[in-house]
mmCIF file of C-alpha atoms in Angstrom:
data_model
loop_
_atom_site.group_PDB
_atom_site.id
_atom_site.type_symbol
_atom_site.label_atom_id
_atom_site.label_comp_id
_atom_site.label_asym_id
_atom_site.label_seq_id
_atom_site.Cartn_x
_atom_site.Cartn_y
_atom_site.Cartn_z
ATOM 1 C CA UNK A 29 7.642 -22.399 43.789
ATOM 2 C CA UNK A 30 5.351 -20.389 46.105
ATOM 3 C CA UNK A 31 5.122 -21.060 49.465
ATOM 4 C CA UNK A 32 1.152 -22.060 48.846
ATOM 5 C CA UNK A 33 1.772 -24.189 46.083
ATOM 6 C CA UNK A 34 4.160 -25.884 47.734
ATOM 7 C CA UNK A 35 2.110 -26.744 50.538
ATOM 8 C CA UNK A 36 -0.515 -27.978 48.025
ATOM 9 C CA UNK A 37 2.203 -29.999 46.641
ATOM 10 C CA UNK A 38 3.018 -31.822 49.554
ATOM 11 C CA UNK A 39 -0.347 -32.517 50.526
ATOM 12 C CA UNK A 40 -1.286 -33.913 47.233
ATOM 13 C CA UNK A 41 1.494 -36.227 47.526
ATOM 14 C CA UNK A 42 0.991 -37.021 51.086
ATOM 15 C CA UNK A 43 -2.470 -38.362 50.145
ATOM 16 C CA UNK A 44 -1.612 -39.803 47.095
ATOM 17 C CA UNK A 45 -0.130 -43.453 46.642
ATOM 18 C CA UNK A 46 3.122 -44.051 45.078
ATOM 19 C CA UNK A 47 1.412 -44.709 42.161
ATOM 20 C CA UNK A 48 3.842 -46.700 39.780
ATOM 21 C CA UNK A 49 7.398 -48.102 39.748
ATOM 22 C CA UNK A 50 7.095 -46.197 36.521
ATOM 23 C CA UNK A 51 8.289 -48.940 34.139
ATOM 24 C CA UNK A 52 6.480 -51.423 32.011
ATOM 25 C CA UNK A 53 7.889 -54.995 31.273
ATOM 26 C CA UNK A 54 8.999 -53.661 27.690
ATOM 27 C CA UNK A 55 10.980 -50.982 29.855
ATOM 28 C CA UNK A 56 13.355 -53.541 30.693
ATOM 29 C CA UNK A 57 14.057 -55.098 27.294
ATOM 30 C CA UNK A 58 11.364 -57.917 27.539
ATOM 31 C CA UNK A 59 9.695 -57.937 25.095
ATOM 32 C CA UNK A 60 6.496 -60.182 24.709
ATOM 33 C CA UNK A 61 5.608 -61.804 21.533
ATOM 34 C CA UNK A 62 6.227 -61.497 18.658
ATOM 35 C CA UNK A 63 3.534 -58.149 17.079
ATOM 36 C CA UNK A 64 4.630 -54.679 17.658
ATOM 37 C CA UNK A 65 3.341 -52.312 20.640
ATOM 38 C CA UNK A 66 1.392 -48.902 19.318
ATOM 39 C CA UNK A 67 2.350 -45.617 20.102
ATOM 40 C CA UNK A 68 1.013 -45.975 23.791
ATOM 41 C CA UNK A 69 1.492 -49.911 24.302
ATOM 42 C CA UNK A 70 -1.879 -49.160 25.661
ATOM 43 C CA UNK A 71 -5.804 -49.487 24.555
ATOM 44 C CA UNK A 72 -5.846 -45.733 24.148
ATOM 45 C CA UNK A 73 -4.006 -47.128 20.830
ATOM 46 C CA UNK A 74 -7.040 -48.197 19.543
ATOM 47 C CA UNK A 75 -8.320 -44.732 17.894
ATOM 48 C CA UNK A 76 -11.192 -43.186 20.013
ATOM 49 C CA UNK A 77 -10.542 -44.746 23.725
ATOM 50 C CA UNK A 78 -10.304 -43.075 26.284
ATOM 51 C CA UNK A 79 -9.562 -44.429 29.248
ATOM 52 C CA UNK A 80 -10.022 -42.387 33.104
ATOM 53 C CA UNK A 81 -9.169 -43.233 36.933
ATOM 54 C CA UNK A 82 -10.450 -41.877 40.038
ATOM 55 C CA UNK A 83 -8.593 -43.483 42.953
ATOM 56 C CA UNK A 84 -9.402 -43.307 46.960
ATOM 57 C CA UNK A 85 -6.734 -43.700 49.500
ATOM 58 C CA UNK A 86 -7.706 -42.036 53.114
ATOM 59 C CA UNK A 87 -6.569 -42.905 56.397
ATOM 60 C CA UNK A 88 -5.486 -46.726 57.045
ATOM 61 C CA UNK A 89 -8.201 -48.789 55.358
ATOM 62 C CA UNK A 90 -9.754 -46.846 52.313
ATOM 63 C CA UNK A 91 -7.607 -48.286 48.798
ATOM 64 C CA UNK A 92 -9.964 -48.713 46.299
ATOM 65 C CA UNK A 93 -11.221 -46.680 43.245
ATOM 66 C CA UNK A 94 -12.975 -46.349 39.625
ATOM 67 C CA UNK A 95 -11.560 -47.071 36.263
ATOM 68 C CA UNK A 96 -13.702 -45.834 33.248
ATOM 69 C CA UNK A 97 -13.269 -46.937 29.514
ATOM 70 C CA UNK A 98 -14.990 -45.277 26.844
ATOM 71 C CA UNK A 99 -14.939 -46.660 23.419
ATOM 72 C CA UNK A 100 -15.219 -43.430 21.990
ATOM 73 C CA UNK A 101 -16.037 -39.798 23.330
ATOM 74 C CA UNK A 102 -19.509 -39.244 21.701
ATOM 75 C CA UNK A 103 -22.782 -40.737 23.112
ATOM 76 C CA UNK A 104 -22.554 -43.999 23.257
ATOM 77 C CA UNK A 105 -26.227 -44.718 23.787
ATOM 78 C CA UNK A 106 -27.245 -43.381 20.570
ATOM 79 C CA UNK A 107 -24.250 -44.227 18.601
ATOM 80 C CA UNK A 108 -23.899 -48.030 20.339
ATOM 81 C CA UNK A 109 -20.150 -50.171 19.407
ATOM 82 C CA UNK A 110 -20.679 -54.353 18.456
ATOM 83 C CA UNK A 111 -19.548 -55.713 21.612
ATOM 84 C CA UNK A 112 -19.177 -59.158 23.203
ATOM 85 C CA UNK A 113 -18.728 -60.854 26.672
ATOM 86 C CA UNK A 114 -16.692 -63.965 27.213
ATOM 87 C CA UNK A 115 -16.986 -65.358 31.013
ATOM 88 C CA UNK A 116 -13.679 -67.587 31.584
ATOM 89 C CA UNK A 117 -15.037 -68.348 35.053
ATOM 90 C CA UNK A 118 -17.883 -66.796 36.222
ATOM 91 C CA UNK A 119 -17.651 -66.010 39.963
ATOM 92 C CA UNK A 120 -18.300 -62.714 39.246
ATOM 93 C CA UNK A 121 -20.644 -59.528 39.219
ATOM 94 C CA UNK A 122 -20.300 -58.441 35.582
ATOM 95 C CA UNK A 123 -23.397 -56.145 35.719
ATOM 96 C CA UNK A 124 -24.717 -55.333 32.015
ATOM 97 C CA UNK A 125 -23.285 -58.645 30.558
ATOM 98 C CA UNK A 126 -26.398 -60.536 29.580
ATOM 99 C CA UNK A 127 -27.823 -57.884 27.325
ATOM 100 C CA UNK A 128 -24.352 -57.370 25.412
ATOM 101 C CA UNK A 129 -24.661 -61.192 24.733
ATOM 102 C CA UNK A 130 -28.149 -60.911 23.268
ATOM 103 C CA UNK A 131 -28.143 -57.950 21.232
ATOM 104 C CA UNK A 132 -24.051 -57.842 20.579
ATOM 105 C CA UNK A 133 -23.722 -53.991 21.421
ATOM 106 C CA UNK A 134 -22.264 -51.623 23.987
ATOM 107 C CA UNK A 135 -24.262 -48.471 25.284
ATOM 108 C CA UNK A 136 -22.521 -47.463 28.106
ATOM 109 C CA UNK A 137 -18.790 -46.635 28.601
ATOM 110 C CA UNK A 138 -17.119 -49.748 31.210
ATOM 111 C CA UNK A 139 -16.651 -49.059 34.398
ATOM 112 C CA UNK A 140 -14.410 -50.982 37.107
ATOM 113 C CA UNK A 141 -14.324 -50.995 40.424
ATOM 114 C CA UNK A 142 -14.648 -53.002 43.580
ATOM 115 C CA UNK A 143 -17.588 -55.787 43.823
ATOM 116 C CA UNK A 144 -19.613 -54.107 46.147
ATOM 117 C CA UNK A 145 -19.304 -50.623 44.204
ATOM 118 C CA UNK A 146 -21.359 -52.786 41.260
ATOM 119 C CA UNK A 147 -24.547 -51.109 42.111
ATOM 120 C CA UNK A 148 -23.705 -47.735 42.911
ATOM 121 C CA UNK A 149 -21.707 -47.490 39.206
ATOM 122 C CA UNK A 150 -24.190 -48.779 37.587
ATOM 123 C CA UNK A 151 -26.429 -45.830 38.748
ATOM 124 C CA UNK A 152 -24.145 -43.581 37.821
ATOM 125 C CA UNK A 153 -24.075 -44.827 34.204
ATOM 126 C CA UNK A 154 -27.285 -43.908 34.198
ATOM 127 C CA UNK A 155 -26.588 -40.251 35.362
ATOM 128 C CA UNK A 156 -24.400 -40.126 32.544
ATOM 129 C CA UNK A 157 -26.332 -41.735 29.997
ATOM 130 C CA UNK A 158 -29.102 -39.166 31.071
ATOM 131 C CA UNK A 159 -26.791 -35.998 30.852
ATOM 132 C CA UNK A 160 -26.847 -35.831 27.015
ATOM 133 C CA UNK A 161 -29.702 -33.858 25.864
ATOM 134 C CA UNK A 162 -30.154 -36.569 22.681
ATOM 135 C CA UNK A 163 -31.339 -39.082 25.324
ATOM 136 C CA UNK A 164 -34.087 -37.306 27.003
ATOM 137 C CA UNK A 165 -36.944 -39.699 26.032
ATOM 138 C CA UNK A 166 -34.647 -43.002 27.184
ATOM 139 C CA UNK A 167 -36.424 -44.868 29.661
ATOM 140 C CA UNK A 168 -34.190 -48.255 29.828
ATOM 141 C CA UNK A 169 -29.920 -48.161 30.091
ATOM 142 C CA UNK A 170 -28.031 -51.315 29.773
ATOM 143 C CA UNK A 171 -24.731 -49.931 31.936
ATOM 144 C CA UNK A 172 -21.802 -52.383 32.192
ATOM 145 C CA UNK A 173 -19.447 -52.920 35.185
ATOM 146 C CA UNK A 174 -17.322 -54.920 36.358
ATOM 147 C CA UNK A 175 -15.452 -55.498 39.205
ATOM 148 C CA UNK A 176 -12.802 -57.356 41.572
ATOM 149 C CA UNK A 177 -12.691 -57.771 45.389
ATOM 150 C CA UNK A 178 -10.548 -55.750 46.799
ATOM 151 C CA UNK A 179 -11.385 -56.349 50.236
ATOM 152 C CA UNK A 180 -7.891 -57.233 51.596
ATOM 153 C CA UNK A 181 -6.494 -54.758 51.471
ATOM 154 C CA UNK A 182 -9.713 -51.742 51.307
ATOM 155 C CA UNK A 183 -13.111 -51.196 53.624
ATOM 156 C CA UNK A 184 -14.859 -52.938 51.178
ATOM 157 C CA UNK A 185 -17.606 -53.477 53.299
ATOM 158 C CA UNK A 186 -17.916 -49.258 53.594
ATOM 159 C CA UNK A 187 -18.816 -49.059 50.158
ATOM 160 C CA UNK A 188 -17.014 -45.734 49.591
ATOM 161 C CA UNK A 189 -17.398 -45.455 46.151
ATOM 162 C CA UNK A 190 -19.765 -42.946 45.170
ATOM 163 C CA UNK A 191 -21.540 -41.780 41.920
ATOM 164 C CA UNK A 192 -19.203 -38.397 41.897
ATOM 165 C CA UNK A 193 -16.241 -41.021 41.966
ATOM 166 C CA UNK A 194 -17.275 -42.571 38.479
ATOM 167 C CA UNK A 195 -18.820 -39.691 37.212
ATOM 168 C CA UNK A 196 -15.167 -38.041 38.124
ATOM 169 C CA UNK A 197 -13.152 -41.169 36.036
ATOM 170 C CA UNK A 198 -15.905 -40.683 33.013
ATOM 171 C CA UNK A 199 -15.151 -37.331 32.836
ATOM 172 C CA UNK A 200 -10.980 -37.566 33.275
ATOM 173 C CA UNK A 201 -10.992 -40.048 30.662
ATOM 174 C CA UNK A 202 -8.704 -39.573 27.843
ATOM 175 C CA UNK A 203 -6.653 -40.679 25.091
ATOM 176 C CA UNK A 204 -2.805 -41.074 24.782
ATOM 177 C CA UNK A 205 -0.659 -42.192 28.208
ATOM 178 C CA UNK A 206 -2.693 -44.380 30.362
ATOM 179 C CA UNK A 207 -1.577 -44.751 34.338
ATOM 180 C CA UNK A 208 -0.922 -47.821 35.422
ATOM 181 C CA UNK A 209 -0.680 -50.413 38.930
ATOM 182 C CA UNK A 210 -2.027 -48.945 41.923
ATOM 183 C CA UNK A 211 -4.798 -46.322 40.485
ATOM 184 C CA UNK A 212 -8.480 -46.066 39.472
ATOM 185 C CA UNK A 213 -9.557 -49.837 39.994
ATOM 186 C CA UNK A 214 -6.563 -51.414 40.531
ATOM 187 C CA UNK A 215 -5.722 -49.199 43.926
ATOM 188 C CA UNK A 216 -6.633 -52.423 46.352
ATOM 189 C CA UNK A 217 -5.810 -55.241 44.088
ATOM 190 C CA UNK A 218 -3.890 -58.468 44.381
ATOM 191 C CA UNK A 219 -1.890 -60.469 41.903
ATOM 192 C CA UNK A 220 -0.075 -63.899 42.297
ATOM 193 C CA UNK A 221 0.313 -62.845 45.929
ATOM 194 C CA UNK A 222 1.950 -59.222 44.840
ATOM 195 C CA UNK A 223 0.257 -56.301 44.486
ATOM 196 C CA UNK A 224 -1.630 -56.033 41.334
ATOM 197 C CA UNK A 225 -3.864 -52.914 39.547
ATOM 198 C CA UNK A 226 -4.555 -51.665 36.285
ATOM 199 C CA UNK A 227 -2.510 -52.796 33.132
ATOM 200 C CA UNK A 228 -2.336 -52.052 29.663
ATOM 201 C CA UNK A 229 -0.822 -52.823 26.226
ATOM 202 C CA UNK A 230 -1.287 -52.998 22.804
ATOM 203 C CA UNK A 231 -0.696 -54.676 19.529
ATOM 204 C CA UNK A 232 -0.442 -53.223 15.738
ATOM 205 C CA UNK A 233 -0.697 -55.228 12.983
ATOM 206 C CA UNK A 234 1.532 -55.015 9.640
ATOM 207 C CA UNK A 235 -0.031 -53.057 6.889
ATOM 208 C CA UNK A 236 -0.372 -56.339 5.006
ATOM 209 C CA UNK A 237 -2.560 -57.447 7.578
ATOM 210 C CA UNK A 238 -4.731 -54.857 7.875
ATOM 211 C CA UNK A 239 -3.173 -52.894 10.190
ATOM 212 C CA UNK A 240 -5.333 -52.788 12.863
ATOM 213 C CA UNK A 241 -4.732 -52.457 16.122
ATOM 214 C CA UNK A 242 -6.147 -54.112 19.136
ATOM 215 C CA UNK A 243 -5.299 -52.495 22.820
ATOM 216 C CA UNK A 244 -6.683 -54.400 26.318
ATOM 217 C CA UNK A 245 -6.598 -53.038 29.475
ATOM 218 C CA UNK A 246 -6.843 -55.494 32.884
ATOM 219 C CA UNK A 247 -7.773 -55.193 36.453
ATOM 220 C CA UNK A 248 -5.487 -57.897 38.192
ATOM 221 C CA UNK A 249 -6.832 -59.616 41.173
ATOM 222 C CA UNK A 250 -5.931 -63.287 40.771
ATOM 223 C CA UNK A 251 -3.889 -66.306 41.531
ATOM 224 C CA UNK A 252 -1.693 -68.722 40.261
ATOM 225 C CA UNK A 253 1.920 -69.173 39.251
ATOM 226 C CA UNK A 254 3.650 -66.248 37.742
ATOM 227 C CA UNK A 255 4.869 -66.844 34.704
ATOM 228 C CA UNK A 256 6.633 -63.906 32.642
ATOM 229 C CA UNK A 257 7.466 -64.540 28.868
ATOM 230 C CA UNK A 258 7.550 -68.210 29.392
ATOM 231 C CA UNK A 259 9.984 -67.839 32.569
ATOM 232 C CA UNK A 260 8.437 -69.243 35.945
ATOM 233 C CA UNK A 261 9.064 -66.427 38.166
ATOM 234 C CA UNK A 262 6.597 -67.449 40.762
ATOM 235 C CA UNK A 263 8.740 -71.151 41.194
ATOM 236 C CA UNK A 264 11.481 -69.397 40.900
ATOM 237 C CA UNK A 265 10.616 -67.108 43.607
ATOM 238 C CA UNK A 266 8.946 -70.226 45.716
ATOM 239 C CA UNK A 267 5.764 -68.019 46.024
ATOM 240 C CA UNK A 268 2.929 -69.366 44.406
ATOM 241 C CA UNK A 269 -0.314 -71.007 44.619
ATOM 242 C CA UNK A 270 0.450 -74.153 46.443
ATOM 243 C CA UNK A 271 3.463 -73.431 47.595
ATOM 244 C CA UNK A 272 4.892 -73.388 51.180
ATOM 245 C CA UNK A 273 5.215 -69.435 50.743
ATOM 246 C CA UNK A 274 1.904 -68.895 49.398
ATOM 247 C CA UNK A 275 -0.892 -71.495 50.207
ATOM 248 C CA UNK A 276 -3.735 -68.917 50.401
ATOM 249 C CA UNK A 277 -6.686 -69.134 47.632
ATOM 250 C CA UNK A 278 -5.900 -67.642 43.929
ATOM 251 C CA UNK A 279 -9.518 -66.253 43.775
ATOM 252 C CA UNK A 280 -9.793 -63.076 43.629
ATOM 253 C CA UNK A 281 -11.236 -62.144 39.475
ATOM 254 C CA UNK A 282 -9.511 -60.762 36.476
ATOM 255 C CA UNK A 283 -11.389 -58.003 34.451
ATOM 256 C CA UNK A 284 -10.280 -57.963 30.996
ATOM 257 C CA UNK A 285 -11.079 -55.253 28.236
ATOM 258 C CA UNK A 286 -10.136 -55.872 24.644
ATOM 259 C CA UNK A 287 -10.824 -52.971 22.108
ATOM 260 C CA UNK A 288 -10.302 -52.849 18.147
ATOM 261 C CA UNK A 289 -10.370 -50.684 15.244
ATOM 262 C CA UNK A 290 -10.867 -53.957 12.954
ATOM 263 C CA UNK A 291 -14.783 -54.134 11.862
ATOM 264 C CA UNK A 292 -15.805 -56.800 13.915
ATOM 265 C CA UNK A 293 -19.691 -57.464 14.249
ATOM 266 C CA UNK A 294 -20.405 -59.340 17.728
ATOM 267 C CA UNK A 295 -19.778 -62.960 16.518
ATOM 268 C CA UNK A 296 -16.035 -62.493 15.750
ATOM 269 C CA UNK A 297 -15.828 -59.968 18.597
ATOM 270 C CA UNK A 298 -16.913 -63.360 21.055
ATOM 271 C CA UNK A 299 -13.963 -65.033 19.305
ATOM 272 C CA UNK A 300 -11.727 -62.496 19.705
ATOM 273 C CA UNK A 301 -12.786 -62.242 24.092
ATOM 274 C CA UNK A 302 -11.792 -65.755 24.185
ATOM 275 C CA UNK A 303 -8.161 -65.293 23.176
ATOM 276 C CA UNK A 304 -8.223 -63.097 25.765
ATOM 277 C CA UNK A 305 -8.479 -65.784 28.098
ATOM 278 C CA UNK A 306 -5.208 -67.331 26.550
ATOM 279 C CA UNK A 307 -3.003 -64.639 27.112
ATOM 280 C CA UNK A 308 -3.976 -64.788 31.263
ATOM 281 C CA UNK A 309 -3.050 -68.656 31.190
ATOM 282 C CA UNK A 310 0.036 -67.319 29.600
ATOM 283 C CA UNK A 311 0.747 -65.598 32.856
ATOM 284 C CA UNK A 312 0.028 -68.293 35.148
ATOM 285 C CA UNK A 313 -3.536 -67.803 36.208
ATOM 286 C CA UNK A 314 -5.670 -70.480 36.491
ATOM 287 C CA UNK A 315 -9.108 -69.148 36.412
ATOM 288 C CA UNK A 316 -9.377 -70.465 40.371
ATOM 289 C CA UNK A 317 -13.139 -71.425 41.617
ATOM 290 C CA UNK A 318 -13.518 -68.487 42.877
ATOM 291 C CA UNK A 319 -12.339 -65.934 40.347
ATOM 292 C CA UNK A 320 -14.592 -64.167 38.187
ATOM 293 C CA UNK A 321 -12.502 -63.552 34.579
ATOM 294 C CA UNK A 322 -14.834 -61.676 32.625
ATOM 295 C CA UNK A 323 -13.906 -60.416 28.983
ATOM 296 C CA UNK A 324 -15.057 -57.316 27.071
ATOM 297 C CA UNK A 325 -14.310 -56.974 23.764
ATOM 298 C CA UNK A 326 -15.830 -53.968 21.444
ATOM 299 C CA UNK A 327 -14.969 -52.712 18.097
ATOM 300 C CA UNK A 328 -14.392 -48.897 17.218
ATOM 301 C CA UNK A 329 -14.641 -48.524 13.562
ATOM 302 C CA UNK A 330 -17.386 -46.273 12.985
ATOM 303 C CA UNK A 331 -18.547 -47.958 10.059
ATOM 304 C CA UNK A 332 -19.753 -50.848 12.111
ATOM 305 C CA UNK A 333 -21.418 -48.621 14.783
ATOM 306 C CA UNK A 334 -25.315 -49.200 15.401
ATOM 307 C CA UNK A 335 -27.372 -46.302 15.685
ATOM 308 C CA UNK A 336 -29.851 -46.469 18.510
ATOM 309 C CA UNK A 337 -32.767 -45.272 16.008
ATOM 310 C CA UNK A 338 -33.087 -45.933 12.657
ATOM 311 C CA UNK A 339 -36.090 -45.595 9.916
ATOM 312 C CA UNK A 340 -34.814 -48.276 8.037
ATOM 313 C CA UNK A 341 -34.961 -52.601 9.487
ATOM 314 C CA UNK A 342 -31.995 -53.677 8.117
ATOM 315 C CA UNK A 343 -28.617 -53.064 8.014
ATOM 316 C CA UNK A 344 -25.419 -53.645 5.501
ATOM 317 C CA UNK A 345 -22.164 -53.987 7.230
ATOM 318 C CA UNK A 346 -18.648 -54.880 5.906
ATOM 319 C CA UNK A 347 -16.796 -56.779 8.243
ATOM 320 C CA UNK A 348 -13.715 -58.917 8.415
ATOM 321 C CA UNK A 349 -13.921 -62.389 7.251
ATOM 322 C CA UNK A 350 -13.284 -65.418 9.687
ATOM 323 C CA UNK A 351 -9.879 -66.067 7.741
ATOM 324 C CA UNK A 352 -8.722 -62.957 8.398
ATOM 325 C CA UNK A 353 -9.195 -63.107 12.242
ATOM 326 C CA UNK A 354 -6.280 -65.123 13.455
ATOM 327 C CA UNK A 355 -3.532 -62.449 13.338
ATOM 328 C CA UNK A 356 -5.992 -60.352 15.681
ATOM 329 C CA UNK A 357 -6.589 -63.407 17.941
ATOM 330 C CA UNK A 358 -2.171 -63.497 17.985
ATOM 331 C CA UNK A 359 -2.551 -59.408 19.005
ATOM 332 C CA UNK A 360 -4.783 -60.258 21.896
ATOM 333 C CA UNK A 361 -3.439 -62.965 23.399
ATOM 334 C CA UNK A 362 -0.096 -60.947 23.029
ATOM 335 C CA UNK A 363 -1.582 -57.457 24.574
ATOM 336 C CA UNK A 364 -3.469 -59.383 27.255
ATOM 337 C CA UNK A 365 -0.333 -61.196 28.557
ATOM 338 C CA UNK A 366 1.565 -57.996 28.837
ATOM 339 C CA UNK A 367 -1.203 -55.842 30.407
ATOM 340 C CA UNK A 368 -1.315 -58.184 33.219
ATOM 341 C CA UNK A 369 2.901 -58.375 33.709
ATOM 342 C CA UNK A 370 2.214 -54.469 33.548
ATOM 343 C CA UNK A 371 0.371 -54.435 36.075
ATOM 344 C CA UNK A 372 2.518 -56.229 38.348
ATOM 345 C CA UNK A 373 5.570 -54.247 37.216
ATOM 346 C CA UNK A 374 3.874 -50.623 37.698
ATOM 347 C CA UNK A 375 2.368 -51.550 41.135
ATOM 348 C CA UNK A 376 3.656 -50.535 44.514
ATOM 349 C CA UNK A 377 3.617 -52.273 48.087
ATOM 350 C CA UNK A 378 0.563 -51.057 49.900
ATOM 351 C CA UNK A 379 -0.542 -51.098 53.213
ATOM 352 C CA UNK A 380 -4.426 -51.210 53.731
ATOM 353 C CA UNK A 381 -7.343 -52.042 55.519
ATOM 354 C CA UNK A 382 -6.435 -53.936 59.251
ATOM 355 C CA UNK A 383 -2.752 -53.426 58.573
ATOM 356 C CA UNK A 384 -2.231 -55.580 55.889
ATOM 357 C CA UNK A 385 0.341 -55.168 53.433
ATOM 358 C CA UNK A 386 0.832 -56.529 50.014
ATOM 359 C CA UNK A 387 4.487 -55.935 48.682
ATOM 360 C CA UNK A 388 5.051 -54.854 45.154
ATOM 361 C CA UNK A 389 6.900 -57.764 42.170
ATOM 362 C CA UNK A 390 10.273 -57.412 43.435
ATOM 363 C CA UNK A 391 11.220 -56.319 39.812
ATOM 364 C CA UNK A 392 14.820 -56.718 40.284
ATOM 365 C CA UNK A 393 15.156 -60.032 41.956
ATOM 366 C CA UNK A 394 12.835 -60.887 38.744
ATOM 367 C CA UNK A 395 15.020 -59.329 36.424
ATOM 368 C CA UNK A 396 17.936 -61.268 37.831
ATOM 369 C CA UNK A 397 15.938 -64.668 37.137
ATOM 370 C CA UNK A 398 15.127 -63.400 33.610
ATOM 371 C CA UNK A 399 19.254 -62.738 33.006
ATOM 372 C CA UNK A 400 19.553 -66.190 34.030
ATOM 373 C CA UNK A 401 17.872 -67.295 31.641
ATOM 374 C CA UNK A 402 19.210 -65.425 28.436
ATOM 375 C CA UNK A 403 17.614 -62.464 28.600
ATOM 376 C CA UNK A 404 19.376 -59.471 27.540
ATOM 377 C CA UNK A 405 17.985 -57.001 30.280
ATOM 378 C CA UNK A 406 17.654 -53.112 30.374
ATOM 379 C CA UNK A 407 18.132 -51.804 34.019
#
């Protein structure tokens, strides 16, 4: 390598956190549930998401960042996804959330970040929404965000987020390989008293199902008692909420996204946000008084898609019946629970704002408990 490059190299990784311990929780041979991953075992499965990070780390106290999601690459203003919002506990900044509940659609990609970054992302939405020539008359934007407080371990109170930072995560975002743990939103996070981030997985259903797929992506910042497929790691580990190791409030907030190719209108979406909610108790969260778990869930399938203009005042739509919604309420719960264990496996100890440090899942002191128990683990 050239001397230059090299020195670029070095620099980059200098400045950059250690990002991942590289390995999710089906890595190790553990596999949750009982549906099969896609391709990714990430919501990029779900055909047209994209998903993109921008992450800040300077000096001692700066760990915080963006995560973007768009539910497909187009414009989303004009060519708006059904969409729903299900608040598990609402101690929370969900910006955007009140008109998704009225009119049942999405406009805007999602964007993550820390709770005092709301505003600022928002307005950056609007840059974006504003950048494609097709909007040039809009005068109103319905951009959601939502966030998590990061402010153990990140300046919080700085507000270094800027417009350029989500504009930078729109414009990264892409399908395929998502990164995971301590990136994008997930840079300052906390989980179960570990260091938490971004997570991701994903669930396919068999042909004679439908074969759809539903993918959900989470921004961990919560308490509780770690539980991981059914095995109490956080007992086992005596840290925990209420525990002599780890008395300190659970709040923190869990963002949770939940995207589907299945033609969902908003109604069914709602149903499917609430299973959501099932697959974090699954984990050991408890939705603490001062948590804000917030769910998004949208549909892809283009043949449910509204059009922002239209000369005609109805619309025909096929969509899935109610019976047929229960194996996609199994895939949520399912993708949800691992996406938050990803999290927590991917994540690295950090050291932040005032000194404080937050040490990673020790993975193989876990995976020990987990042999204990039966499991047949990959190391």
């Amino acid at each position: 390598m050239p001397v230059r490059l090299l020195v670029v190299a070095l620099l980059w990784a200098a400045c950059t956190p250690a990002l991942a311990q590289q390995k999710n929780l089906r890595d190790y041979g553990i596999e949750v549930g009982v549906l099969a991953p896609g391709q990714w075992n990430a919501i990029t499965d779900v055909p047209g998401v994209e998903v993109g990070h921008t992450t800040l780390v300077r000096g001692k106290n700066i760990r915080t960042g963006v995560t973007a999601v768009l539910p497909h690459a187009g414009n989303v203003f004009q060519d708006k996804v059904p969409a729903a919002v299900y608040v598990g506990n609402g101690f929370g900044k969900l910006a955007g959330s009140t008109q998704v509940a009225e009119l049942g659609t999405l406009e805007t990609p999602i964007i993550l970040t820390n709770t005092l970054g709301v505003p600022v992302a928002a307005d950056a939405l609007i840059d974006h929404t504003f950048s494609f020539a097709d909007n040039a008359d809009v005068g109103s934007v319905n951009p959601v965000v939502g966030e998590t407080n990061d402010g153990y371990l990140n300046d919080i109170r700085g507000r270094h987020v800027t417009k350029r930072d989500v504009l930078a995560a729109i414009k990264s975002a892409a399908g395929g390989h998502v990164a995971q743990g301590n990136v994008g939103a997930g840079t300052g996070t906390v989980a179960f008293g570990f260091k938490g981030g971004i997570g991701t997985s994903s669930r396919k259903l068999p042909g004679n199902l439908g074969g759809h797929t539903v993918g959900v992506l989470v921004q961990t910042n919560f308490g509780g008692v770690l539980s991981v497929d059914g095995v109490s790691i956080g007992k086992a580990l005596g840290k925990h909420y209420l525990s002599d190791a780890l008395n300190d409030s659970p709040d923190g907030s869990c963002m949770i996204i939940v995207a589907t190719d299945a033609p969902l209108d908003a109604r069914n979406l709602e149903r499917l946000a609430k299973r959501a909610m099932l697959g974090l108790a699954r984990t050991g969260g408890i939705a603490s008084n001062g948590s804000g778990d917030y769910v998004i869930a949208f549909s892809t399938n283009e043949s449910v898609r509204v059009p922002h203009d239209s000369d005609s005042p109805t619309r025909q739509l096929t969509v899935l019946r109610n019976d047929a919604m229960s194996p996609l309420f199994v895939a949520a719960i399912e993708a949800t629970e691992e996406a938050i264990l990803n999290s927590l496996f991917q994540a690295e100890t950090t050291v932040g704002r005032d000194g404080h440090e937050v040490k990673a899942l020790p993975v193989d002191e876990v995976l020990g408990i987990m042999e204990a128990r039966g499991y047949r683990v990959l190391r």
